[in-house]
PDB file of C-alpha atoms in Angstrom:
ATOM      1  CA  MET A1320      -6.742   9.206 -12.631  1.00 55.00           C
ATOM      2  CA  ALA A1321      -3.499   6.942 -12.740  1.00 69.00           C
ATOM      3  CA  GLY A1322      -3.832   4.000 -10.368  1.00 83.00           C
ATOM      4  CA  ILE A1323      -1.505   3.300  -7.667  1.00 85.00           C
ATOM      5  CA  LEU A1324       0.251   0.665  -9.455  1.00 83.00           C
ATOM      6  CA  ASP A1325       0.880   3.005 -12.514  1.00 86.00           C
ATOM      7  CA  LEU A1326       2.601   5.224  -9.980  1.00 87.00           C
ATOM      8  CA  LEU A1327       4.876   2.299  -9.001  1.00 88.00           C
ATOM      9  CA  ASN A1328       6.073   1.907 -12.717  1.00 89.00           C
ATOM     10  CA  SER A1329       6.605   5.708 -13.104  1.00 92.00           C
ATOM     11  CA  ASP A1330       9.881   7.501 -12.527  1.00 92.00           C
ATOM     12  CA  LEU A1331       8.572   8.632  -9.198  1.00 92.00           C
ATOM     13  CA  GLY A1332       7.623   4.946  -8.440  1.00 93.00           C
ATOM     14  CA  LYS A1333      11.089   3.699  -9.375  1.00 94.00           C
ATOM     15  CA  THR A1334      12.727   6.328  -7.088  1.00 94.00           C
ATOM     16  CA  ILE A1335      10.617   5.125  -4.202  1.00 95.00           C
ATOM     17  CA  ILE A1336      11.423   1.468  -4.878  1.00 95.00           C
ATOM     18  CA  SER A1337      14.997   1.992  -4.854  1.00 95.00           C
ATOM     19  CA  GLY A1338      15.143   4.344  -1.969  1.00 95.00           C
ATOM     20  CA  VAL A1339      12.990   1.761   0.170  1.00 96.00           C
ATOM     21  CA  SER A1340      15.263  -0.905  -1.146  1.00 96.00           C
ATOM     22  CA  GLY A1341      18.534   0.975  -0.186  1.00 94.00           C
ATOM     23  CA  SER A1342      17.170   2.105   3.214  1.00 93.00           C
ATOM     24  CA  THR A1343      16.149  -1.309   4.362  1.00 94.00           C
ATOM     25  CA  GLY A1344      18.976  -3.389   2.828  1.00 94.00           C
ATOM     26  CA  THR A1345      16.365  -5.533   0.889  1.00 95.00           C
ATOM     27  CA  ASP A1346      16.761  -6.758  -2.640  1.00 95.00           C
ATOM     28  CA  GLN A1347      15.371  -4.227  -5.284  1.00 95.00           C
ATOM     29  CA  SER A1348      13.106  -6.789  -7.012  1.00 94.00           C
ATOM     30  CA  LYS A1349      11.668  -8.092  -3.656  1.00 95.00           C
ATOM     31  CA  THR A1350      11.011  -4.426  -2.433  1.00 96.00           C
ATOM     32  CA  SER A1351       9.021  -4.070  -5.629  1.00 94.00           C
ATOM     33  CA  SER A1352       6.904  -7.097  -5.049  1.00 92.00           C
ATOM     34  CA  VAL A1353       6.057  -6.265  -1.570  1.00 94.00           C
ATOM     35  CA  LEU A1354       5.067  -2.662  -2.397  1.00 94.00           C
ATOM     36  CA  THR A1355       3.158  -3.857  -5.466  1.00 91.00           C
ATOM     37  CA  MET A1356       1.013  -6.270  -3.260  1.00 90.00           C
ATOM     38  CA  ALA A1357       1.163  -3.999  -0.116  1.00 93.00           C
ATOM     39  CA  LEU A1358       0.192  -0.615  -1.511  1.00 93.00           C
ATOM     40  CA  PRO A1359      -3.136  -1.614  -2.894  1.00 90.00           C
ATOM     41  CA  VAL A1360      -4.004  -3.424   0.305  1.00 92.00           C
ATOM     42  CA  LEU A1361      -3.165  -0.444   2.492  1.00 94.00           C
ATOM     43  CA  MET A1362      -5.466   1.631   0.187  1.00 93.00           C
ATOM     44  CA  LYS A1363      -7.962  -0.894   0.396  1.00 91.00           C
ATOM     45  CA  ALA A1364      -7.867  -0.771   4.234  1.00 93.00           C
ATOM     46  CA  MET A1365      -8.106   2.755   4.173  1.00 95.00           C
ATOM     47  CA  GLU A1366     -11.120   2.727   1.912  1.00 92.00           C
ATOM     48  CA  ARG A1367     -12.656   0.524   4.497  1.00 91.00           C
ATOM     49  CA  ASN A1368     -11.817   2.958   7.376  1.00 93.00           C
ATOM     50  CA  ALA A1369     -12.943   5.854   5.490  1.00 94.00           C
ATOM     51  CA  SER A1370     -16.518   4.181   5.038  1.00 92.00           C
ATOM     52  CA  THR A1371     -17.417   5.739   8.480  1.00 94.00           C
ATOM     53  CA  PRO A1372     -17.762   9.552   8.982  1.00 94.00           C
ATOM     54  CA  GLU A1373     -15.128   9.263  11.705  1.00 94.00           C
ATOM     55  CA  GLY A1374     -12.645   7.406   9.796  1.00 94.00           C
ATOM     56  CA  ALA A1375     -12.979   9.679   6.669  1.00 95.00           C
ATOM     57  CA  GLN A1376     -12.691  12.615   8.936  1.00 94.00           C
ATOM     58  CA  GLY A1377      -9.466  11.199  10.598  1.00 94.00           C
ATOM     59  CA  LEU A1378      -7.927  10.554   7.133  1.00 95.00           C
ATOM     60  CA  MET A1379      -8.723  13.904   5.644  1.00 94.00           C
ATOM     61  CA  GLY A1380      -7.190  15.597   8.759  1.00 94.00           C
ATOM     62  CA  ALA A1381      -3.864  13.675   8.321  1.00 94.00           C
ATOM     63  CA  LEU A1382      -4.011  14.281   4.372  1.00 95.00           C
ATOM     64  CA  SER A1383      -4.475  18.000   4.886  1.00 93.00           C
ATOM     65  CA  GLY A1384      -1.769  18.383   7.839  1.00 93.00           C
ATOM     66  CA  LYS A1385       1.249  16.329   8.210  1.00 93.00           C
ATOM     67  CA  HIS A1386       0.632  14.175   5.209  1.00 95.00           C
ATOM     68  CA  ASN A1387      -0.182  16.813   2.555  1.00 95.00           C
ATOM     69  CA  GLY A1388       2.516  15.470   0.198  1.00 94.00           C
ATOM     70  CA  SER A1389       5.450  17.546   0.936  1.00 94.00           C
ATOM     71  CA  ILE A1390       7.468  14.366   1.769  1.00 94.00           C
ATOM     72  CA  LEU A1391       7.555  13.790  -2.039  1.00 93.00           C
ATOM     73  CA  ASP A1392       9.393  17.002  -2.737  1.00 92.00           C
ATOM     74  CA  ASN A1393      12.586  15.846  -1.351  1.00 89.00           C
ATOM     75  CA  LEU A1394      12.855  12.044  -1.570  1.00 91.00           C
ATOM     76  CA  GLY A1395      16.667  12.399  -2.597  1.00 89.00           C
ATOM     77  CA  GLY A1396      16.971  14.031   1.070  1.00 90.00           C
ATOM     78  CA  LEU A1397      14.666  11.400   2.571  1.00 91.00           C
ATOM     79  CA  PHE A1398      16.753   8.573   1.123  1.00 92.00           C
ATOM     80  CA  GLY A1399      20.178  10.172   0.847  1.00 87.00           C
ATOM     81  CA  GLY A1400      21.130  10.304   4.438  1.00 77.00           C
ATOM     82  CA  GLY A1401      19.270   7.073   5.385  1.00 78.00           C
ATOM     83  CA  VAL A1402      15.629   7.301   6.480  1.00 86.00           C
ATOM     84  CA  ASP A1403      15.571   8.733  10.064  1.00 86.00           C
ATOM     85  CA  ASP A1404      13.520   6.866  12.970  1.00 91.00           C
ATOM     86  CA  GLU A1405      10.931   9.606  12.924  1.00 92.00           C
ATOM     87  CA  VAL A1406       9.798   8.717   9.423  1.00 93.00           C
ATOM     88  CA  LYS A1407       9.836   4.906  10.378  1.00 95.00           C
ATOM     89  CA  ASN A1408       8.068   5.622  13.679  1.00 96.00           C
ATOM     90  CA  ASP A1409       5.411   7.473  11.810  1.00 96.00           C
ATOM     91  CA  GLY A1410       5.161   4.640   9.259  1.00 96.00           C
ATOM     92  CA  SER A1411       4.739   2.251  12.054  1.00 97.00           C
ATOM     93  CA  LYS A1412       1.599   4.383  13.597  1.00 96.00           C
ATOM     94  CA  ILE A1413       0.067   4.565  10.117  1.00 96.00           C
ATOM     95  CA  LEU A1414       0.416   0.765   9.547  1.00 96.00           C
ATOM     96  CA  SER A1415      -1.083   0.078  12.952  1.00 95.00           C
ATOM     97  CA  HIS A1416      -3.874   2.676  12.675  1.00 94.00           C
ATOM     98  CA  VAL A1417      -4.718   1.551   8.920  1.00 94.00           C
ATOM     99  CA  LEU A1418      -4.502  -2.303   9.416  1.00 94.00           C
ATOM    100  CA  GLY A1419      -5.060  -2.617  13.219  1.00 92.00           C
ATOM    101  CA  ASN A1420      -5.157  -6.255  14.205  1.00 91.00           C
ATOM    102  CA  LYS A1421      -4.747  -7.406  10.655  1.00 91.00           C
ATOM    103  CA  GLN A1422      -1.216  -6.082  10.500  1.00 94.00           C
ATOM    104  CA  GLN A1423       0.792  -9.083  11.459  1.00 92.00           C
ATOM    105  CA  GLY A1424      -1.351 -11.579   9.069  1.00 91.00           C
ATOM    106  CA  VAL A1425      -0.884  -8.901   6.098  1.00 92.00           C
ATOM    107  CA  GLU A1426       2.785  -8.872   6.696  1.00 94.00           C
ATOM    108  CA  GLN A1427       3.069 -12.707   6.691  1.00 92.00           C
ATOM    109  CA  VAL A1428       0.994 -13.132   3.647  1.00 90.00           C
ATOM    110  CA  ILE A1429       2.978 -10.752   1.667  1.00 92.00           C
ATOM    111  CA  GLY A1430       6.343 -11.982   3.030  1.00 93.00           C
ATOM    112  CA  GLN A1431       5.521 -15.543   1.964  1.00 89.00           C
ATOM    113  CA  LYS A1432       4.524 -14.220  -1.579  1.00 88.00           C
ATOM    114  CA  ALA A1433       7.566 -12.279  -1.843  1.00 91.00           C
ATOM    115  CA  GLY A1434      10.026 -14.554  -0.397  1.00 93.00           C
ATOM    116  CA  LEU A1435      10.924 -12.276   2.753  1.00 95.00           C
ATOM    117  CA  ASP A1436      10.442 -12.857   6.260  1.00 94.00           C
ATOM    118  CA  SER A1437       7.488 -10.666   7.870  1.00 93.00           C
ATOM    119  CA  SER A1438       9.906  -8.337   9.569  1.00 95.00           C
ATOM    120  CA  SER A1439      11.613  -7.360   6.361  1.00 96.00           C
ATOM    121  CA  VAL A1440       8.067  -6.569   4.874  1.00 96.00           C
ATOM    122  CA  ALA A1441       7.418  -4.627   8.138  1.00 96.00           C
ATOM    123  CA  ASN A1442      10.519  -2.573   7.585  1.00 96.00           C
ATOM    124  CA  ILE A1443       9.775  -1.986   3.988  1.00 97.00           C
ATOM    125  CA  LEU A1444       6.075  -0.728   4.833  1.00 97.00           C
ATOM    126  CA  GLN A1445       7.226   1.328   7.804  1.00 97.00           C
ATOM    127  CA  VAL A1446       9.260   3.383   5.112  1.00 96.00           C
ATOM    128  CA  ALA A1447       6.655   3.253   2.298  1.00 96.00           C
ATOM    129  CA  ALA A1448       3.792   4.238   4.480  1.00 96.00           C
ATOM    130  CA  PRO A1449       4.360   7.788   4.942  1.00 96.00           C
ATOM    131  CA  ILE A1450       5.364   8.154   1.281  1.00 95.00           C
ATOM    132  CA  LEU A1451       1.949   6.514   0.314  1.00 95.00           C
ATOM    133  CA  MET A1452       0.116   9.084   2.681  1.00 96.00           C
ATOM    134  CA  GLY A1453       2.012  11.799   0.944  1.00 96.00           C
ATOM    135  CA  VAL A1454       0.905  10.625  -2.421  1.00 94.00           C
ATOM    136  CA  LEU A1455      -2.623  10.540  -1.278  1.00 95.00           C
ATOM    137  CA  GLY A1456      -2.390  14.040   0.391  1.00 96.00           C
ATOM    138  CA  LYS A1457      -0.986  15.403  -2.967  1.00 94.00           C
ATOM    139  CA  GLN A1458      -3.887  13.864  -4.731  1.00 93.00           C
ATOM    140  CA  ALA A1459      -6.540  14.946  -2.262  1.00 94.00           C
ATOM    141  CA  SER A1460      -5.248  18.574  -2.558  1.00 94.00           C
ATOM    142  CA  GLN A1461      -5.103  18.479  -6.364  1.00 93.00           C
ATOM    143  CA  ASN A1462      -8.732  17.368  -6.509  1.00 92.00           C
ATOM    144  CA  ASN A1463     -10.033  19.563  -3.558  1.00 93.00           C
ATOM    145  CA  VAL A1464     -11.282  16.419  -1.670  1.00 92.00           C
ATOM    146  CA  ASN A1465     -13.182  17.751   1.399  1.00 89.00           C
ATOM    147  CA  SER A1466     -15.927  15.185   1.849  1.00 93.00           C
ATOM    148  CA  GLN A1467     -16.359  11.579   2.840  1.00 93.00           C
ATOM    149  CA  SER A1468     -17.491  10.670  -0.644  1.00 93.00           C
ATOM    150  CA  GLY A1469     -14.561  12.481  -1.933  1.00 94.00           C
ATOM    151  CA  ILE A1470     -12.047  10.600  -0.195  1.00 95.00           C
ATOM    152  CA  THR A1471     -13.541   7.216  -0.821  1.00 92.00           C
ATOM    153  CA  GLY A1472     -13.717   8.066  -4.279  1.00 92.00           C
ATOM    154  CA  LEU A1473     -10.232   9.246  -4.612  1.00 93.00           C
ATOM    155  CA  LEU A1474      -9.023   5.814  -2.979  1.00 92.00           C
ATOM    156  CA  GLY A1475     -11.283   3.773  -5.364  1.00 88.00           C
ATOM    157  CA  GLY A1476      -9.959   5.691  -8.281  1.00 88.00           C
ATOM    158  CA  LEU A1477      -6.517   5.038  -7.310  1.00 88.00           C
ATOM    159  CA  LEU A1478      -7.282   1.361  -6.697  1.00 85.00           C
ATOM    160  CA  GLY A1479      -8.313   1.291 -10.348  1.00 75.00           C
ATOM    161  CA  GLY A1480     -12.010   2.122  -9.875  1.00 53.00           C
ATOM    162  CA  ASN A1481     -14.029  -0.432 -11.467  1.00 50.00           C
ATOM    163  CA  ASP A1482     -12.042  -3.483  -9.936  1.00 50.00           C
ATOM    164  CA  THR A1483     -12.907  -6.930 -11.034  1.00 56.00           C
ATOM    165  CA  ALA A1484     -14.592  -9.175  -8.283  1.00 61.00           C
ATOM    166  CA  ASN A1485     -11.555 -11.144  -8.168  1.00 67.00           C
ATOM    167  CA  GLU A1486      -9.208  -8.181  -7.384  1.00 69.00           C
ATOM    168  CA  GLN A1487     -11.620  -6.871  -4.599  1.00 67.00           C
ATOM    169  CA  SER A1488     -11.839 -10.029  -2.959  1.00 74.00           C
ATOM    170  CA  PHE A1489      -8.102 -10.587  -3.316  1.00 75.00           C
ATOM    171  CA  LEU A1490      -7.468  -7.677  -1.228  1.00 81.00           C
ATOM    172  CA  GLU A1491     -10.180  -8.379   1.288  1.00 81.00           C
ATOM    173  CA  LYS A1492      -8.594 -12.011   1.644  1.00 80.00           C
ATOM    174  CA  ILE A1493      -5.012 -10.315   2.384  1.00 83.00           C
ATOM    175  CA  LEU A1494      -6.720  -7.922   4.753  1.00 85.00           C
ATOM    176  CA  ASP A1495      -8.403 -10.831   6.605  1.00 82.00           C
ATOM    177  CA  ALA A1496      -5.426 -13.148   6.680  1.00 75.00           C
ATOM    178  CA  ASP A1497      -4.545 -14.226  10.165  1.00 73.00           C
ATOM    179  CA  GLY A1498      -1.250 -15.478   8.811  1.00 68.00           C
ATOM    180  CA  ASP A1499      -1.624 -19.084   9.415  1.00 68.00           C
ATOM    181  CA  GLY A1500      -0.641 -19.837   5.858  1.00 62.00           C
ATOM    182  CA  SER A1501      -3.976 -21.106   4.598  1.00 65.00           C
ATOM    183  CA  VAL A1502      -5.060 -17.995   2.800  1.00 62.00           C
ATOM    184  CA  ILE A1503      -1.936 -18.001   0.855  1.00 57.00           C
ATOM    185  CA  ASP A1504      -3.261 -20.885  -1.587  1.00 56.00           C
ATOM    186  CA  ASP A1505      -6.494 -18.942  -2.096  1.00 57.00           C
ATOM    187  CA  VAL A1506      -4.660 -15.730  -2.906  1.00 56.00           C
ATOM    188  CA  ALA A1507      -2.420 -17.584  -5.102  1.00 51.00           C
ATOM    189  CA  GLY A1508      -5.605 -18.850  -6.909  1.00 52.00           C
ATOM    190  CA  MET A1509      -6.860 -15.683  -7.174  1.00 50.00           C
ATOM    191  CA  VAL A1510      -3.691 -14.183  -8.732  1.00 48.00           C
ATOM    192  CA  LEU A1511      -3.791 -16.954 -11.211  1.00 44.00           C
ATOM    193  CA  GLY A1512      -7.330 -16.326 -11.844  1.00 44.00           C
ATOM    194  CA  GLY A1513      -7.049 -12.715 -12.326  1.00 43.00           C
ATOM    195  CA  SER A1514      -3.980 -12.835 -14.573  1.00 39.00           C
ATOM    196  CA  LYS A1515      -5.947 -13.533 -17.687  1.00 37.00           C
ATOM    197  CA  SER A1516      -7.483 -10.166 -17.417  1.00 39.00           C
ATOM    198  CA  SER A1517      -5.793  -7.443 -19.520  1.00 39.00           C
ATOM    199  CA  GLY A1518      -4.386  -5.586 -16.565  1.00 47.00           C
ATOM    200  CA  GLY A1519      -5.471  -4.560 -13.039  1.00 49.00           C
ATOM    201  CA  ILE A1520      -3.866  -6.094  -9.663  1.00 49.00           C
ATOM    202  CA  GLY A1521      -4.503  -9.768 -10.583  1.00 46.00           C
ATOM    203  CA  GLY A1522      -2.702  -9.342 -13.842  1.00 45.00           C
ATOM    204  CA  LEU A1523       0.111  -7.394 -12.534  1.00 45.00           C
ATOM    205  CA  LEU A1524       0.636  -9.736  -9.772  1.00 45.00           C
ATOM    206  CA  GLY A1525       0.410 -12.720 -11.999  1.00 41.00           C
ATOM    207  CA  GLY A1526       3.243 -11.189 -14.113  1.00 40.00           C
ATOM    208  CA  ILE A1527       5.387 -10.390 -11.187  1.00 41.00           C
ATOM    209  CA  PHE A1528       5.230 -13.903  -9.824  1.00 38.00           C
ATOM    210  CA  GLY A1529       5.563 -15.343 -13.062  1.00 36.00           C
ATOM    211  CA  LYS A1530       2.330 -17.249 -13.008  1.00 31.00           C
TER     212      LYS A1530
END
C-alpha cells in the first residue's frame, strides 16, 4: 500500500496541494510543507483514537458514510468555485474531534516549522481534513475494512507500516506539543536524526526543510 506521503507526491496529491493553496491564499511550497507534516500527524492521532473500540467504530462509521471518498471524484469542482463553508466547517469538526485539546499546539508547531502563523495552518488543515478522510474512506472500502484491527492496520499501512522509532516519536511529540515552542528543538533534532534514513517521514521532512 502506498503511504500518505507517496500520495502527496502523486498527481492527486499535486492537485490537492495546488487546490488547498489556491483556496487558502497560501504559498504553494508552504502549503506542501504543512500538509507533509500535518497529514501523518492527523493519521497518527486517528490511529490513537481507533485504539479503543468506540473510537474505531466512530471512525469506521464516518468512513462508510459521509467520508466514503466521493469528495475525491470532483476535486476540480471543489476547488474551482472556491471551497465552500460547509467543507471548511466539516474540516474544523474533524480536526477538533481527531486532535482534541492538542489542536492548537499542533498548529503552532507546524506553523513554526513551515514559516506560517497558526491561523494559516488552521485554514489549510480545515480544507485538507475532509479530503484526507475521503482518501481513507476510499482505501477502507477498497480493502473491505470493517473491524478495529482493520482500521488500525489501514492507518498504520498508510503511515508507512514499520516506522522507525524516530518517526513514531516525532509524530507523538508533535501531538503532545503544547505550542510553547520548546518542543520545536526536539522535533527539529528528530528530523535531522531521521534524515539519514533512506526515506520515511524523517527523511522526507529533512529534505523539505533543507536539513
